[in-house]
Coordinates of C-alpha atoms and ligand atoms in Angstrom, one line a residue:
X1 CA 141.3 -224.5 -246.1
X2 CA 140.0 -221.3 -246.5
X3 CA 136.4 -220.8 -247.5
X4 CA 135.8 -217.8 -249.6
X5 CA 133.1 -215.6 -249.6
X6 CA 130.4 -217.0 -252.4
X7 CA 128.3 -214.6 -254.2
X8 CA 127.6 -217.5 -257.1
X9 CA 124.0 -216.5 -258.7
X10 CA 123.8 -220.6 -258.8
X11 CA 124.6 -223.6 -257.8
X12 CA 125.9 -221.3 -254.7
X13 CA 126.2 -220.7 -251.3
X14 CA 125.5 -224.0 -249.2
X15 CA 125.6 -223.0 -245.3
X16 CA 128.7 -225.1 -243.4
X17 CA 127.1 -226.8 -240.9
X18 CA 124.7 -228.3 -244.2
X19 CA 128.0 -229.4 -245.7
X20 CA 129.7 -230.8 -242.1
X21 CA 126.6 -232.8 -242.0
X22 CA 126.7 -234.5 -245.2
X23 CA 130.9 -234.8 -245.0
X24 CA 130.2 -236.7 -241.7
X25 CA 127.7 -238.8 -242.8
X26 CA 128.9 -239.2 -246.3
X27 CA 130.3 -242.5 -245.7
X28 CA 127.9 -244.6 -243.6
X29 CA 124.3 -242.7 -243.3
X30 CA 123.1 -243.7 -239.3
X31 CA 124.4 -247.0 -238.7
X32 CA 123.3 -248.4 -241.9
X33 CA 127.2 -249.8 -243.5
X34 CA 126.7 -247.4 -246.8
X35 CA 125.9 -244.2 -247.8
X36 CA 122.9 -242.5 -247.9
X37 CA 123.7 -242.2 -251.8
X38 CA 124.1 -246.1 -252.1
X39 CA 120.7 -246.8 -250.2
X40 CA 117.5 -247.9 -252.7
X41 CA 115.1 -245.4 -252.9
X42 CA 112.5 -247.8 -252.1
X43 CA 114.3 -248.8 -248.3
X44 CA 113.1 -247.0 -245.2
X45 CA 116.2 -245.0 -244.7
X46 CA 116.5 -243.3 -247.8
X47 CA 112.1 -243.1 -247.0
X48 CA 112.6 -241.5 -243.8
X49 CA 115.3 -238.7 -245.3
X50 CA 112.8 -238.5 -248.4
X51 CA 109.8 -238.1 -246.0
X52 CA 111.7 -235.8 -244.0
X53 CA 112.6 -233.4 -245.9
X54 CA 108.8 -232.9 -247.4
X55 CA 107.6 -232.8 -243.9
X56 CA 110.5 -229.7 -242.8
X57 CA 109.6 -228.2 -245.8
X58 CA 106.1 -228.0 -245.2
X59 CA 106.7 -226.8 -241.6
X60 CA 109.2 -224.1 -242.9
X61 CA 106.8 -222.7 -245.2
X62 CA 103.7 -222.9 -243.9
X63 CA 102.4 -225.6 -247.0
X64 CA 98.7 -225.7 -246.0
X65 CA 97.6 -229.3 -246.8
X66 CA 95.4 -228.1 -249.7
X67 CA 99.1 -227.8 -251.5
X68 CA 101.2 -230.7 -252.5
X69 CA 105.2 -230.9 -252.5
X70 CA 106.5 -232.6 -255.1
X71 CA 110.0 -233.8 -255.8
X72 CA 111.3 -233.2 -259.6
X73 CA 114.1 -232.7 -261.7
X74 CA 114.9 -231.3 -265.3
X75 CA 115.9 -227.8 -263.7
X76 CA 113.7 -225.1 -263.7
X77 CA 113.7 -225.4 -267.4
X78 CA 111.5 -228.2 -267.5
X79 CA 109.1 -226.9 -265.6
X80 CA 108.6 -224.0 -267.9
X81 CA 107.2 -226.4 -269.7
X82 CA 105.3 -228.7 -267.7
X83 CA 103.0 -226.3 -266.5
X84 CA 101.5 -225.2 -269.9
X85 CA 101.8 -229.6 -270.6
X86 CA 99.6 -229.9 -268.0
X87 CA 97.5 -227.1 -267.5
X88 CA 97.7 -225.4 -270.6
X89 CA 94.9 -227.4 -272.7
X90 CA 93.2 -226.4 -276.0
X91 CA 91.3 -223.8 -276.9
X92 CA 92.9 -222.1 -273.5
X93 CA 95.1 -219.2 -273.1
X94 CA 97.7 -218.6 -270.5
X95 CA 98.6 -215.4 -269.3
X96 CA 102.7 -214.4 -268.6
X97 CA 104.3 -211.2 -266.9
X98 CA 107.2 -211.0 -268.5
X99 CA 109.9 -209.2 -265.9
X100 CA 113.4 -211.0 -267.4
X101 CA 115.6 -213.3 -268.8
X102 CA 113.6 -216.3 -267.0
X103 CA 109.9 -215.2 -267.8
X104 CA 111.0 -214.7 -271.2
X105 CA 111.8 -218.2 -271.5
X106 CA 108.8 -219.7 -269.5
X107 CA 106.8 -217.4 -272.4
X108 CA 109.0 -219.1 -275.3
X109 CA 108.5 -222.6 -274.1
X110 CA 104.5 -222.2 -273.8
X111 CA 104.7 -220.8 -277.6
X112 CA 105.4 -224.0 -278.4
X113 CA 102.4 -225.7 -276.7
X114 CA 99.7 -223.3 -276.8
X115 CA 98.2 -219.3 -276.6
X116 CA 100.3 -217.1 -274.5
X117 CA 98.9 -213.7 -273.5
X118 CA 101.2 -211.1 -272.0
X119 CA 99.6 -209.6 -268.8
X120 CA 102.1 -207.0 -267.9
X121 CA 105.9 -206.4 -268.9
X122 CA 108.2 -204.2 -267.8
X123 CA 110.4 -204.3 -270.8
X124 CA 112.5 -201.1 -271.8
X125 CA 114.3 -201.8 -274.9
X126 CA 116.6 -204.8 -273.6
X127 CA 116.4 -204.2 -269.8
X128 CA 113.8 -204.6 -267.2
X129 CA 114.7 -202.0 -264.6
X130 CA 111.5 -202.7 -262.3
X131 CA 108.8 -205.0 -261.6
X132 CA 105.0 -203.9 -262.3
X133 CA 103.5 -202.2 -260.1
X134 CA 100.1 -203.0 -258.5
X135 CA 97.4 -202.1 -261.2
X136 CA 99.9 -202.6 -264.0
X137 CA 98.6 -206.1 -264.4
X138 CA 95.3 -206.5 -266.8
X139 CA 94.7 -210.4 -265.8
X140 CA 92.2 -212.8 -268.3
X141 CA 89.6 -213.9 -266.1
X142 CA 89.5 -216.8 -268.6
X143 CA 93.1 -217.8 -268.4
X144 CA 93.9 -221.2 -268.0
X145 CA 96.3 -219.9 -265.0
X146 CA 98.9 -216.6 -264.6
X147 CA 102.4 -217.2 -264.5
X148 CA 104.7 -214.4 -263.0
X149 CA 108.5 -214.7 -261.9
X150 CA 109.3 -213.9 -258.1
X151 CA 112.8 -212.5 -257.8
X152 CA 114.6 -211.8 -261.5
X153 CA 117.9 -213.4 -260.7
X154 CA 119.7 -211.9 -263.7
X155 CA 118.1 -208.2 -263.7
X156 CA 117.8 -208.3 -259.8
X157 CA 114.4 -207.5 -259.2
X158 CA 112.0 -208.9 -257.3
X159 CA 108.3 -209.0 -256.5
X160 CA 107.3 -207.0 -252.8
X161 CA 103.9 -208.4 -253.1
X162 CA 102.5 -211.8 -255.3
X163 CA 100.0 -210.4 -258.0
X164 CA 96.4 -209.9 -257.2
X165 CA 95.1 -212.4 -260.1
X166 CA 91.3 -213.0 -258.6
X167 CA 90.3 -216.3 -258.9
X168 CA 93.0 -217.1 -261.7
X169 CA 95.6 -220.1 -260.5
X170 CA 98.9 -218.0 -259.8
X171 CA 102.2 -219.8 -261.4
X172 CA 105.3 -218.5 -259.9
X173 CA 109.0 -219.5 -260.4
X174 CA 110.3 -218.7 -257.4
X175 CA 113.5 -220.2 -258.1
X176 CA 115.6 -217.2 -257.0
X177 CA 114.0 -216.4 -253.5
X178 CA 112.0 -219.2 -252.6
X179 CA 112.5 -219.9 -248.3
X180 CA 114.1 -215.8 -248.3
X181 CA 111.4 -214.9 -246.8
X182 CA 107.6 -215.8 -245.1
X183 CA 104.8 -216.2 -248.1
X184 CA 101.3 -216.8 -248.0
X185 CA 101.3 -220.1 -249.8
X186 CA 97.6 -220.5 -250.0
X187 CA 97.7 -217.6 -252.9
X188 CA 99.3 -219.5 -255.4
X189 CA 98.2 -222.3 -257.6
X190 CA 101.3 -223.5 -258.4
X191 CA 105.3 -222.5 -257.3
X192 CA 108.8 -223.8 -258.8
X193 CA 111.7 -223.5 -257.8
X194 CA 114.9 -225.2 -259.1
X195 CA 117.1 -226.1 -255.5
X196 CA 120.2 -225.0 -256.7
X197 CA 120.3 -221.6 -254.8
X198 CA 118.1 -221.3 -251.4
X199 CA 116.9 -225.1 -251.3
X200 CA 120.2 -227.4 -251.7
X201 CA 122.4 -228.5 -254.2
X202 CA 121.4 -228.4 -258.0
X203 CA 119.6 -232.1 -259.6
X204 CA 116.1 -231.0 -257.5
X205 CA 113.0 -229.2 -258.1
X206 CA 110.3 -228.4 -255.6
X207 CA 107.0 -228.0 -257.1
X208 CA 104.4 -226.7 -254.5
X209 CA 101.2 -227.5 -256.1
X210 CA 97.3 -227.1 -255.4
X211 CA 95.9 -230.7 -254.7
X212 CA 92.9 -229.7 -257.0
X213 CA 94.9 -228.0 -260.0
X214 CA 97.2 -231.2 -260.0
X215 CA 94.3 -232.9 -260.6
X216 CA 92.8 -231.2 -262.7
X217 CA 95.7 -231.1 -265.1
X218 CA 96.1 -233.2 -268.8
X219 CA 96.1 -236.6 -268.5
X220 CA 96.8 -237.0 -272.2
X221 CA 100.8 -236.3 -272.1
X222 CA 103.7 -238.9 -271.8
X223 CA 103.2 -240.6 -267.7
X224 CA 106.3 -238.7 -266.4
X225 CA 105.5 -235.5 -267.2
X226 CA 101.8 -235.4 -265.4
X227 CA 102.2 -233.4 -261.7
X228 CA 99.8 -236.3 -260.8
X229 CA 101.9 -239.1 -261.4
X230 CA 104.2 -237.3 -259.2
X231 CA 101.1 -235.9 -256.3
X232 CA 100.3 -240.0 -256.4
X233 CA 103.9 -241.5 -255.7
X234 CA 105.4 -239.3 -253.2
X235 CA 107.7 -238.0 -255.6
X236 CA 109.0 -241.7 -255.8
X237 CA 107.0 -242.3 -259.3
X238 CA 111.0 -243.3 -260.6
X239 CA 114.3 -243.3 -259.3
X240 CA 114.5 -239.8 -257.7
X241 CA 117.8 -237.4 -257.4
X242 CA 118.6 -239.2 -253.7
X243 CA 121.3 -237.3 -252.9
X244 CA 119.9 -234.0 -253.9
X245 CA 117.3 -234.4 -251.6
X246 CA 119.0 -235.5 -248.8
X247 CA 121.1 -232.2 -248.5
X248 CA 117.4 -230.6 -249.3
X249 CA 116.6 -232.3 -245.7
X250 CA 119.9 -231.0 -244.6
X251 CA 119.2 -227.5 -245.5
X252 CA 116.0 -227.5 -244.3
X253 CA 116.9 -228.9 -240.7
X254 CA 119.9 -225.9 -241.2
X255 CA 116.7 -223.6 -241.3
X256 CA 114.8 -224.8 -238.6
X257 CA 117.2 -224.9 -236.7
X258 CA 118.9 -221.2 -236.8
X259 CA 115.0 -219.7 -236.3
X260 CA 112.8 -220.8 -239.6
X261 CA 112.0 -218.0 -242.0
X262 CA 111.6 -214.6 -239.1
X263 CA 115.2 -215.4 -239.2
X264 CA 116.7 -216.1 -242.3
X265 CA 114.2 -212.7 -243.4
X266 CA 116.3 -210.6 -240.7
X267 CA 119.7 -211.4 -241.9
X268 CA 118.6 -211.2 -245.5
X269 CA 117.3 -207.5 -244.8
X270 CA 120.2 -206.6 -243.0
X271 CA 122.4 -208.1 -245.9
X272 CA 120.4 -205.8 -248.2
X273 CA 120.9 -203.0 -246.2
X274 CA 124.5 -203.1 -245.8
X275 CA 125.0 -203.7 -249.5
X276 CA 122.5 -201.3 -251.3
X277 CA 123.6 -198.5 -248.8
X278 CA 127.1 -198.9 -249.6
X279 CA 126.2 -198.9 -253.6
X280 CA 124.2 -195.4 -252.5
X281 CA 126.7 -193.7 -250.9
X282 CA 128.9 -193.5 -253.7
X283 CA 126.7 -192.9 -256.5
X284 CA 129.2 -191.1 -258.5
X285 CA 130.9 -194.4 -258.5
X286 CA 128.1 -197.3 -258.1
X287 CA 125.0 -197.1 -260.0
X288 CA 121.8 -199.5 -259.8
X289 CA 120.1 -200.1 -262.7
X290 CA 117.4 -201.2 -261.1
X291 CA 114.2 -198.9 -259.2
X292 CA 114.3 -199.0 -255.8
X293 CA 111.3 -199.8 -255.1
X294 CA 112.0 -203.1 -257.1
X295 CA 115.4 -203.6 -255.5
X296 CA 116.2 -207.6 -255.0
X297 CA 117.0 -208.9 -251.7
X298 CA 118.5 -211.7 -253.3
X299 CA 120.5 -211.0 -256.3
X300 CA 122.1 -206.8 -256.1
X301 CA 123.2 -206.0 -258.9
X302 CA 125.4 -202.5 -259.6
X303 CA 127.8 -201.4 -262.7
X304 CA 130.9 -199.2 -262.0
X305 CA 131.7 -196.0 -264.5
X306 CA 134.0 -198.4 -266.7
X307 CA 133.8 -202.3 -268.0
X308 CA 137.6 -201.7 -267.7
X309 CA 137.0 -201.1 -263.5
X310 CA 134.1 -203.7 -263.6
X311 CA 136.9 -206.3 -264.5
X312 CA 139.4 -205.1 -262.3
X313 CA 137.0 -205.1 -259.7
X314 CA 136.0 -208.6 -260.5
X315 CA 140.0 -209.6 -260.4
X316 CA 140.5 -208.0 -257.2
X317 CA 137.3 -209.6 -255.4
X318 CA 138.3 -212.7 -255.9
X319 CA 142.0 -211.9 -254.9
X320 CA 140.5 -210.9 -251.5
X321 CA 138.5 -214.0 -251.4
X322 CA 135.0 -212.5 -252.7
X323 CA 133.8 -214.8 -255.4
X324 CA 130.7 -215.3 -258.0
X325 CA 131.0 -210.8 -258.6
X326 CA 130.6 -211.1 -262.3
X327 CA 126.9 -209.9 -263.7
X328 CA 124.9 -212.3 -265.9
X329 CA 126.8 -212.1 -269.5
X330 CA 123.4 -210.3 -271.0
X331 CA 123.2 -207.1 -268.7
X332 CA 127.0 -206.8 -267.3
X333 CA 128.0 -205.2 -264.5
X334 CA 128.4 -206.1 -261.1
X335 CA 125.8 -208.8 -259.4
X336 CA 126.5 -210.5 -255.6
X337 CA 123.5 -213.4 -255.3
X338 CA 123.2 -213.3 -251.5
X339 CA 121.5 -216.2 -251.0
X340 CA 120.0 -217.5 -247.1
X341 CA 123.7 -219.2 -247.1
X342 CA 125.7 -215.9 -247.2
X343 CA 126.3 -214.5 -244.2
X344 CA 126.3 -211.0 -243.1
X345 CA 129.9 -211.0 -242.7
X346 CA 130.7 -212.1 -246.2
X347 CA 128.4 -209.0 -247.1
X348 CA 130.2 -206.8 -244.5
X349 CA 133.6 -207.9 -246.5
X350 CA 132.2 -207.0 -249.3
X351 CA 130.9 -203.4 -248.5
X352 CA 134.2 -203.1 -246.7
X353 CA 135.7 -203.8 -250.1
X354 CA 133.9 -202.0 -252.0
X355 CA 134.6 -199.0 -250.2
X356 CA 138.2 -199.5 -251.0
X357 CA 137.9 -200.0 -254.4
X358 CA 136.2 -197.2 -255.1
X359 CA 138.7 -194.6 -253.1
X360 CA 141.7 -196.9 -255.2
X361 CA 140.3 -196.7 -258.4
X362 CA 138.9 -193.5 -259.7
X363 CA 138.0 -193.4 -263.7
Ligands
PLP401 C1 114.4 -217.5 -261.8 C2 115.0 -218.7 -262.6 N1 114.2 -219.5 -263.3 C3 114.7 -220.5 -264.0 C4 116.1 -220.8 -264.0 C5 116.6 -222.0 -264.8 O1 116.9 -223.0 -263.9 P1 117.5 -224.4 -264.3 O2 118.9 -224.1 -264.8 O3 117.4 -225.2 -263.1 O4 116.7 -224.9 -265.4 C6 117.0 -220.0 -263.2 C7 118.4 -220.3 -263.2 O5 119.2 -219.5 -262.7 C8 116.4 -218.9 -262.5 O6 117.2 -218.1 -261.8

């Protein structure tokens, strides 16, 4: 077979030698007769994958041991709940910076459970060309905790720098750009991050979560929706997604292995170089909606001077083997998610196609 290039916002991009792994071990995990998929959670293989993957994670990423990692699923979504379940409690206020699609939902889901306050948005009209810039943000010093969004997957923007929220708990989805680069996890209070694009396949969340926030949070909500129930099982409160987060241990040996984060930063710099300077060489022909000082490493997003050429461009990509081209159905346009599993070369094919396209197809 051929594999094509895959630009997928997500599920996407899985690197090969992740997916070699799990086709050769698919049918008998070590020398165990079965599966790694077929193996009780509760049995010291599926333990040691479990334990594994927690333990690479924390080595990627620098977890300090003040953090927890956490095992969950429900998406994403859930968690846009969760945290104002459990750290959201009465009387309190929680403060949002609303850059997107996603914040926008994390701020309709907390409507539903308490106060939100909004701390800084960067909404013009429908769009959200930037993110704030430092000094933008007015942060509650009561707030129960302040919840931003990394990397805007759909408006491709994303954060240079975490907020400066004081002593405030940060919240951040980091869903989109989680493991693209080094962070200082010791800032943050709490971070999502749905697998489905830089951590494995899709079923999996991580949660990275101070020990003493978790602990602090509401114990008066249903058992399975308390971080702490989680913090005091290992992530093995019920059954958890097995498989999931055996090709999370995959990935994560994938990183480790090709040079941890200094390297999977330097390819995803270079990817963004090659791909924003091809969209601004021809900028009578590719636009960015977005500032550049805002510019996502992970998610580019561009528009051409026609939907007409957009779709052709679409149907030509994936012709040539580029796939996943199509923006988000709310803003349009042209987006290529180039996740740690993209290569540069698929980027290079794209840029190379690109130029075509634009000499082929004038308006
Ligand atoms: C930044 C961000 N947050 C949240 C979500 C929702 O994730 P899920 O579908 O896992 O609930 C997405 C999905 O693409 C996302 O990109």
């Amino acid at each position: 077979m051929t594999r094509v290039a895959n630009f997928n916002a997500g599920p996407a991009a899985l690197p090969v030698p992740v997916l070699e792994r799990a086709r050769d071990e698919l049918l008998e995990f070590g020398k165990s007769g079965m599966s790694i998929m077929e193996h009780s959670h509760r049995g010291k293989a599926y333990e040691g994958v479990h334990n594994e993957a927690i333990a690479l994670l924390r080595e990627i990423l620098a977890i300090p041991e003040t953090h927890h990692v956490l095992f969950l699923q429900g998406g994403a979504s859930l968690q846009f709940a969760m945290v104002p379940m459990n750290f959201l409690g009465a009387g309190k206020s929680a403060d949002y910076i609303n850059t997107g699609h996603w914040s926008e939902r994390a701020i309709e889901e907390t409507q539903l459970i308490g106060k939100v306050r909004i701390a800084g948005s960067t909404k013009v009209g429908k769009t959200f060309p930037r993110v704030p810039k430092p000094g933008e943000i007015q942060v509650d010093p009561a707030a129960a905790y302040v919840h931003t969004t990394t990397n805007n997957t759909i408006e491709g923007t994303q954060w240079q720098v975490e907020p400066d929220t004081g002593a405030v708990p940060l919240v951040a989805d980091a869903s989109s750009d989680i493991l693209s680069r080094r962070i200082d996890v010791s800032r943050y209070g709490l971070i999502y991050a749905g697998a489905q694009k830089n951590i494995g396949p899709s079923g999996v969340v991580v949660v990275i979560a101070r020990k003493d926030l978790v602990a602090s949070g509401r114990k008066d909500i249903p058992t399975i929706l308390r971080y702490s129930t989680f913090a005091e099982h290992n992530s093995l409160f019920n059954t958890p997604p097995s498989f999931a987060v055996y090709m999370v241990r995959n990935v994560m040996a994938w990183i480790k292995e090709v040079g941890g984060l200094p390297q999977i930063e330097a390819w995803n710099k270079e990817k963004g170089r090659l791909l924003y300077g091809t969209i601004d060489a021809h900028p009578d022909y590719y636009t960015s909606p977005v500032e550049n000082e805002s510019r996502s490493l992970m998610n580019v997003v561009w528009r051409l001077p026609s939907e007409a050429l957009e779709e052709k461009f679409v149907k030509d990509a994936t012709s040539a083997g580029l796939v996943g081209l199509k923006g988000h159905r709310s803003v349009g346009g042209m987006r290529a998610s180039t996740y740690n599993a993209v290569t540069v070369d698929d980027v290079k094919k794209l840029c190379g196609f690109m130029e075509e396209f634009a000499k082929k197809n004038r308006p």
